């Protein structure tokens, strides 16, 4: 079996596209059966399930983190609080809770590039970034980010110069990490609200830089 | 445990594949799995460390083959069976054992926002003094516990430097076995990439892990 073939298989499976949308997959049926059983036993409230899904699908996502970053870029006092006690400073903006109970912000500078991973599972700062994307949870990212971060970054299109140090943060405990990216050039006149639209999820994980307004793409 | 989940530094998983415009959930059942795990977790029959260990204990070939939410689903069933929330017969038939009274769900929809915003902080009060000061040189212990641990293989026996401590946190190794929280100081430890990976690594790169006192010795 060629590497490419194996990879293609993993890829389709990772993304869950191997079952058609019209016919419920075996897994979907089994999940439905478990849900029905738990509801029948009075163990879970179906409305609570809906509320949890709605929270993570619609209410919590990387826009939260982008607002933190944009405020840190425009409000030096806030940035000082954020770097000193990120949990409290992020709570000021209303973002707290599950998988963000203990936050640390790490700052990218001309000398340092930060990259966040969880090699042991998929720890990720949910209140500020939402649920992690599939690539963050993939075996490839988890295995490689700590041993060859520069190659991983180059595959994401980030070239790290030889005189820049790469700091990799492996989320082995309940501390969750958010990268404060560098503010791009050409944004001097922009306010926090406009700046937040430039900040991407990937930049806050450390696999991208924030592009200025002229270079910003649709993604 | 020295499981396949402990991926840091492994080779052979191929490139990191990011999906453009990735949805939060690739199918509705994924969101239901997340919600079921969370809602059933409100019974407090397990904790986050036991939950992580239930994923690690999946057979290695299954672990590598399954998607993230397939792993969550399979391990959730394991947790619910072990906790006695459901019986094997109920799982097989999909029907409630009529001998067991219908329960009242602890997590109702109105409580979901508060529960998510509160999360599960792991910081605990302690009267103990931290064993290591910032800047101290430490060595990660060479331990190979068969149960849950958050000390990845790739740092065991390696020397690092204490950057800071985060106070005393619940110790996952004992908590996962329901043997108590055993809170102890949690430190961010900086390892030189060359200490971990040899001369092929970049001289200025570092990998930072959050490690409990029981994982560390003075060096």
GROMACS .gro file of C-alpha atoms in nm, chain B:
model
  219
  220UNK     CA    1   0.057   0.444   3.007
  221UNK     CA    2   0.297   0.419   2.716
  222UNK     CA    3   0.011   0.439   2.468
  223UNK     CA    4  -0.013   0.537   2.107
  224UNK     CA    5  -0.179   0.860   2.223
  225UNK     CA    6   0.162   0.979   2.344
  226UNK     CA    7   0.260   1.099   1.998
  227UNK     CA    8   0.513   1.375   2.052
  228UNK     CA    9   0.813   1.319   1.825
  229UNK     CA   10   0.672   1.025   1.627
  230UNK     CA   11   0.727   1.005   1.252
  231UNK     CA   12   0.520   0.874   0.966
  232UNK     CA   13   0.184   1.048   0.995
  233UNK     CA   14   0.235   1.258   0.684
  234UNK     CA   15   0.165   1.628   0.631
  235UNK     CA   16  -0.072   1.835   0.843
  236UNK     CA   17  -0.383   1.878   0.632
  237UNK     CA   18  -0.593   2.184   0.705
  238UNK     CA   19  -0.948   2.197   0.568
  239UNK     CA   20  -1.064   2.530   0.428
  240UNK     CA   21  -1.391   2.655   0.572
  241UNK     CA   22  -1.411   2.366   0.816
  242UNK     CA   23  -1.745   2.339   1.000
  243UNK     CA   24  -1.753   2.302   1.380
  244UNK     CA   25  -1.911   1.960   1.338
  245UNK     CA   26  -1.885   1.752   1.021
  246UNK     CA   27  -2.212   1.572   1.096
  247UNK     CA   28  -2.484   1.632   1.356
  248UNK     CA   29  -2.391   1.317   1.550
  249UNK     CA   30  -2.053   1.469   1.638
  250UNK     CA   31  -2.221   1.752   1.826
  251UNK     CA   32  -2.450   1.504   2.000
  252UNK     CA   33  -2.148   1.300   2.115
  253UNK     CA   34  -1.990   1.613   2.263
  254UNK     CA   35  -2.316   1.707   2.432
  255UNK     CA   36  -2.386   1.356   2.565
  256UNK     CA   37  -2.039   1.336   2.715
  257UNK     CA   38  -2.086   1.671   2.884
  258UNK     CA   39  -2.442   1.612   3.004
  259UNK     CA   40  -2.370   1.261   3.134
  260UNK     CA   41  -2.055   1.398   3.298
  261UNK     CA   42  -2.280   1.614   3.515
  262UNK     CA   43  -2.353   1.298   3.715
  263UNK     CA   44  -1.991   1.330   3.835
  264UNK     CA   45  -1.929   0.959   3.810
  265UNK     CA   46  -1.596   1.029   3.641
  266UNK     CA   47  -1.355   1.319   3.607
  267UNK     CA   48  -1.165   1.474   3.318
  268UNK     CA   49  -0.857   1.264   3.385
  269UNK     CA   50  -1.055   0.939   3.392
  270UNK     CA   51  -1.223   1.062   3.075
  271UNK     CA   52  -0.890   1.115   2.900
  272UNK     CA   53  -0.768   0.776   3.018
  273UNK     CA   54  -1.078   0.611   2.874
  274UNK     CA   55  -0.971   0.739   2.531
  275UNK     CA   56  -0.610   0.630   2.582
  276UNK     CA   57  -0.727   0.278   2.662
  277UNK     CA   58  -0.890   0.228   2.325
  278UNK     CA   59  -0.698  -0.041   2.134
  279UNK     CA   60  -0.408   0.132   1.956
  280UNK     CA   61  -0.517   0.036   1.605
  281UNK     CA   62  -0.867   0.169   1.677
  282UNK     CA   63  -0.725   0.487   1.828
  283UNK     CA   64  -0.532   0.562   1.509
  284UNK     CA   65  -0.818   0.467   1.277
  285UNK     CA   66  -1.103   0.647   1.451
  286UNK     CA   67  -1.195   1.013   1.420
  287UNK     CA   68  -1.191   1.236   1.727
  288UNK     CA   69  -1.563   1.208   1.792
  289UNK     CA   70  -1.566   0.833   1.723
  290UNK     CA   71  -1.307   0.803   2.000
  291UNK     CA   72  -1.520   1.021   2.227
  292UNK     CA   73  -1.824   0.807   2.154
  293UNK     CA   74  -1.653   0.473   2.215
  294UNK     CA   75  -1.488   0.597   2.535
  295UNK     CA   76  -1.811   0.757   2.659
  296UNK     CA   77  -1.985   0.421   2.637
  297UNK     CA   78  -1.698   0.268   2.834
  298UNK     CA   79  -1.726   0.540   3.101
  299UNK     CA   80  -2.103   0.506   3.129
  300UNK     CA   81  -2.084   0.127   3.161
  301UNK     CA   82  -1.803   0.143   3.418
  302UNK     CA   83  -1.995   0.408   3.616
  303UNK     CA   84  -2.310   0.197   3.613
  304UNK     CA   85  -2.513   0.468   3.440
  305UNK     CA   86  -2.610   0.210   3.179
  306UNK     CA   87  -2.592  -0.168   3.168
  307UNK     CA   88  -2.456  -0.384   2.885
  308UNK     CA   89  -2.807  -0.517   2.830
  309UNK     CA   90  -2.953  -0.168   2.799
  310UNK     CA   91  -2.681  -0.078   2.552
  311UNK     CA   92  -2.756  -0.387   2.345
  312UNK     CA   93  -3.134  -0.353   2.343
  313UNK     CA   94  -3.147   0.026   2.346
  314UNK     CA   95  -3.426   0.006   2.609
  315UNK     CA   96  -3.420   0.107   2.973
  316UNK     CA   97  -3.413  -0.165   3.238
  317UNK     CA   98  -3.764  -0.121   3.385
  318UNK     CA   99  -3.637  -0.230   3.728
  319UNK     CA  100  -3.435   0.092   3.755
  320UNK     CA  101  -3.635   0.407   3.836
  321UNK     CA  102  -3.626   0.692   3.587
  322UNK     CA  103  -3.375   0.953   3.704
  323UNK     CA  104  -3.382   1.331   3.696
  324UNK     CA  105  -3.105   1.485   3.482
  325UNK     CA  106  -2.864   1.700   3.684
  326UNK     CA  107  -2.786   1.924   3.386
  327UNK     CA  108  -3.095   2.090   3.246
  328UNK     CA  109  -3.096   2.337   2.959
  329UNK     CA  110  -3.126   2.639   3.187
  330UNK     CA  111  -2.808   2.535   3.370
  331UNK     CA  112  -2.596   2.486   3.057
  332UNK     CA  113  -2.465   2.845   3.018
  333UNK     CA  114  -2.355   2.859   3.383
  334UNK     CA  115  -2.200   2.512   3.370
  335UNK     CA  116  -1.998   2.594   3.058
  336UNK     CA  117  -1.894   2.936   3.191
  337UNK     CA  118  -1.780   2.778   3.518
  338UNK     CA  119  -1.590   2.486   3.371
  339UNK     CA  120  -1.383   2.271   3.604
  340UNK     CA  121  -1.093   2.466   3.754
  341UNK     CA  122  -0.810   2.242   3.877
  342UNK     CA  123  -0.628   2.499   4.093
  343UNK     CA  124  -0.633   2.403   4.462
  344UNK     CA  125  -0.524   2.571   4.783
  345UNK     CA  126  -0.211   2.432   4.941
  346UNK     CA  127  -0.003   2.516   5.244
  347UNK     CA  128   0.301   2.350   5.090
  348UNK     CA  129   0.588   2.551   4.949
  349UNK     CA  130   0.696   2.491   4.591
  350UNK     CA  131   0.991   2.253   4.576
  351UNK     CA  132   1.151   2.432   4.280
  352UNK     CA  133   1.226   2.801   4.222
  353UNK     CA  134   1.211   2.979   3.889
  354UNK     CA  135   1.529   2.916   3.695
  355UNK     CA  136   1.605   2.587   3.871
  356UNK     CA  137   1.735   2.302   3.660
  357UNK     CA  138   1.521   1.990   3.682
  358UNK     CA  139   1.509   1.649   3.523
  359UNK     CA  140   1.184   1.484   3.421
  360UNK     CA  141   1.158   1.148   3.593
  361UNK     CA  142   1.199   0.833   3.393
  362UNK     CA  143   0.875   0.669   3.498
  363UNK     CA  144   0.657   0.433   3.299
  364UNK     CA  145   0.326   0.405   3.485
  365UNK     CA  146   0.072   0.169   3.335
  366UNK     CA  147  -0.212   0.408   3.426
  367UNK     CA  148  -0.286   0.763   3.315
  368UNK     CA  149  -0.005   1.017   3.323
  369UNK     CA  150   0.053   1.355   3.160
  370UNK     CA  151   0.430   1.312   3.146
  371UNK     CA  152   0.501   1.244   2.780
  372UNK     CA  153   0.769   0.992   2.689
  373UNK     CA  154   0.969   1.244   2.489
  374UNK     CA  155   1.073   1.442   2.799
  375UNK     CA  156   1.133   1.156   3.043
  376UNK     CA  157   1.492   1.164   3.164
  377UNK     CA  158   1.551   1.501   2.997
  378UNK     CA  159   1.677   1.813   3.166
  379UNK     CA  160   1.486   2.141   3.164
  380UNK     CA  161   1.450   2.471   3.344
  381UNK     CA  162   1.162   2.587   3.566
  382UNK     CA  163   1.002   2.895   3.410
  383UNK     CA  164   0.724   2.949   3.665
  384UNK     CA  165   0.469   2.765   3.872
  385UNK     CA  166   0.092   2.788   3.840
  386UNK     CA  167   0.002   2.700   4.198
  387UNK     CA  168  -0.113   2.355   4.307
  388UNK     CA  169  -0.329   2.165   4.058
  389UNK     CA  170  -0.515   1.836   4.069
  390UNK     CA  171  -0.271   1.554   3.991
  391UNK     CA  172  -0.408   1.357   3.693
  392UNK     CA  173  -0.231   1.030   3.770
  393UNK     CA  174  -0.415   0.975   4.099
  394UNK     CA  175  -0.734   1.157   3.999
  395UNK     CA  176  -0.780   0.934   3.692
  396UNK     CA  177  -0.784   0.632   3.921
  397UNK     CA  178  -1.033   0.796   4.160
  398UNK     CA  179  -0.759   0.787   4.426
  399UNK     CA  180  -0.783   1.153   4.516
  400UNK     CA  181  -0.684   1.489   4.373
  401UNK     CA  182  -0.341   1.496   4.541
  402UNK     CA  183  -0.295   1.863   4.442
  403UNK     CA  184   0.067   1.964   4.390
  404UNK     CA  185   0.261   2.243   4.228
  405UNK     CA  186   0.242   2.259   3.853
  406UNK     CA  187   0.539   2.412   3.672
  407UNK     CA  188   0.606   2.529   3.321
  408UNK     CA  189   0.934   2.360   3.231
  409UNK     CA  190   1.138   2.475   2.934
  410UNK     CA  191   1.337   2.213   2.744
  411UNK     CA  192   1.593   2.301   2.478
  412UNK     CA  193   1.493   2.137   2.151
  413UNK     CA  194   1.846   1.994   2.130
  414UNK     CA  195   1.809   1.832   2.473
  415UNK     CA  196   1.503   1.650   2.342
  416UNK     CA  197   1.592   1.580   1.981
  417UNK     CA  198   1.969   1.612   1.950
  418UNK     CA  199   2.195   1.829   1.739
  419UNK     CA  200   1.962   1.825   1.442
  420UNK     CA  201   1.723   2.058   1.625
  421UNK     CA  202   1.753   2.436   1.602
  422UNK     CA  203   1.984   2.578   1.869
  423UNK     CA  204   1.743   2.848   1.987
  424UNK     CA  205   1.418   2.647   1.982
  425UNK     CA  206   1.251   2.531   2.301
  426UNK     CA  207   0.957   2.311   2.402
  427UNK     CA  208   0.755   2.405   2.710
  428UNK     CA  209   0.546   2.161   2.912
  429UNK     CA  210   0.335   2.196   3.223
  430UNK     CA  211   0.458   1.930   3.466
  431UNK     CA  212   0.363   1.840   3.820
  432UNK     CA  213   0.609   1.816   4.106
  433UNK     CA  214   0.587   1.435   4.111
  434UNK     CA  215   0.720   1.430   3.755
  435UNK     CA  216   1.038   1.621   3.842
  436UNK     CA  217   1.366   1.586   4.028
  437UNK     CA  218   1.628   1.851   4.094
  438UNK     CA  219   1.913   1.817   3.846
   0.00000   0.00000   0.00000
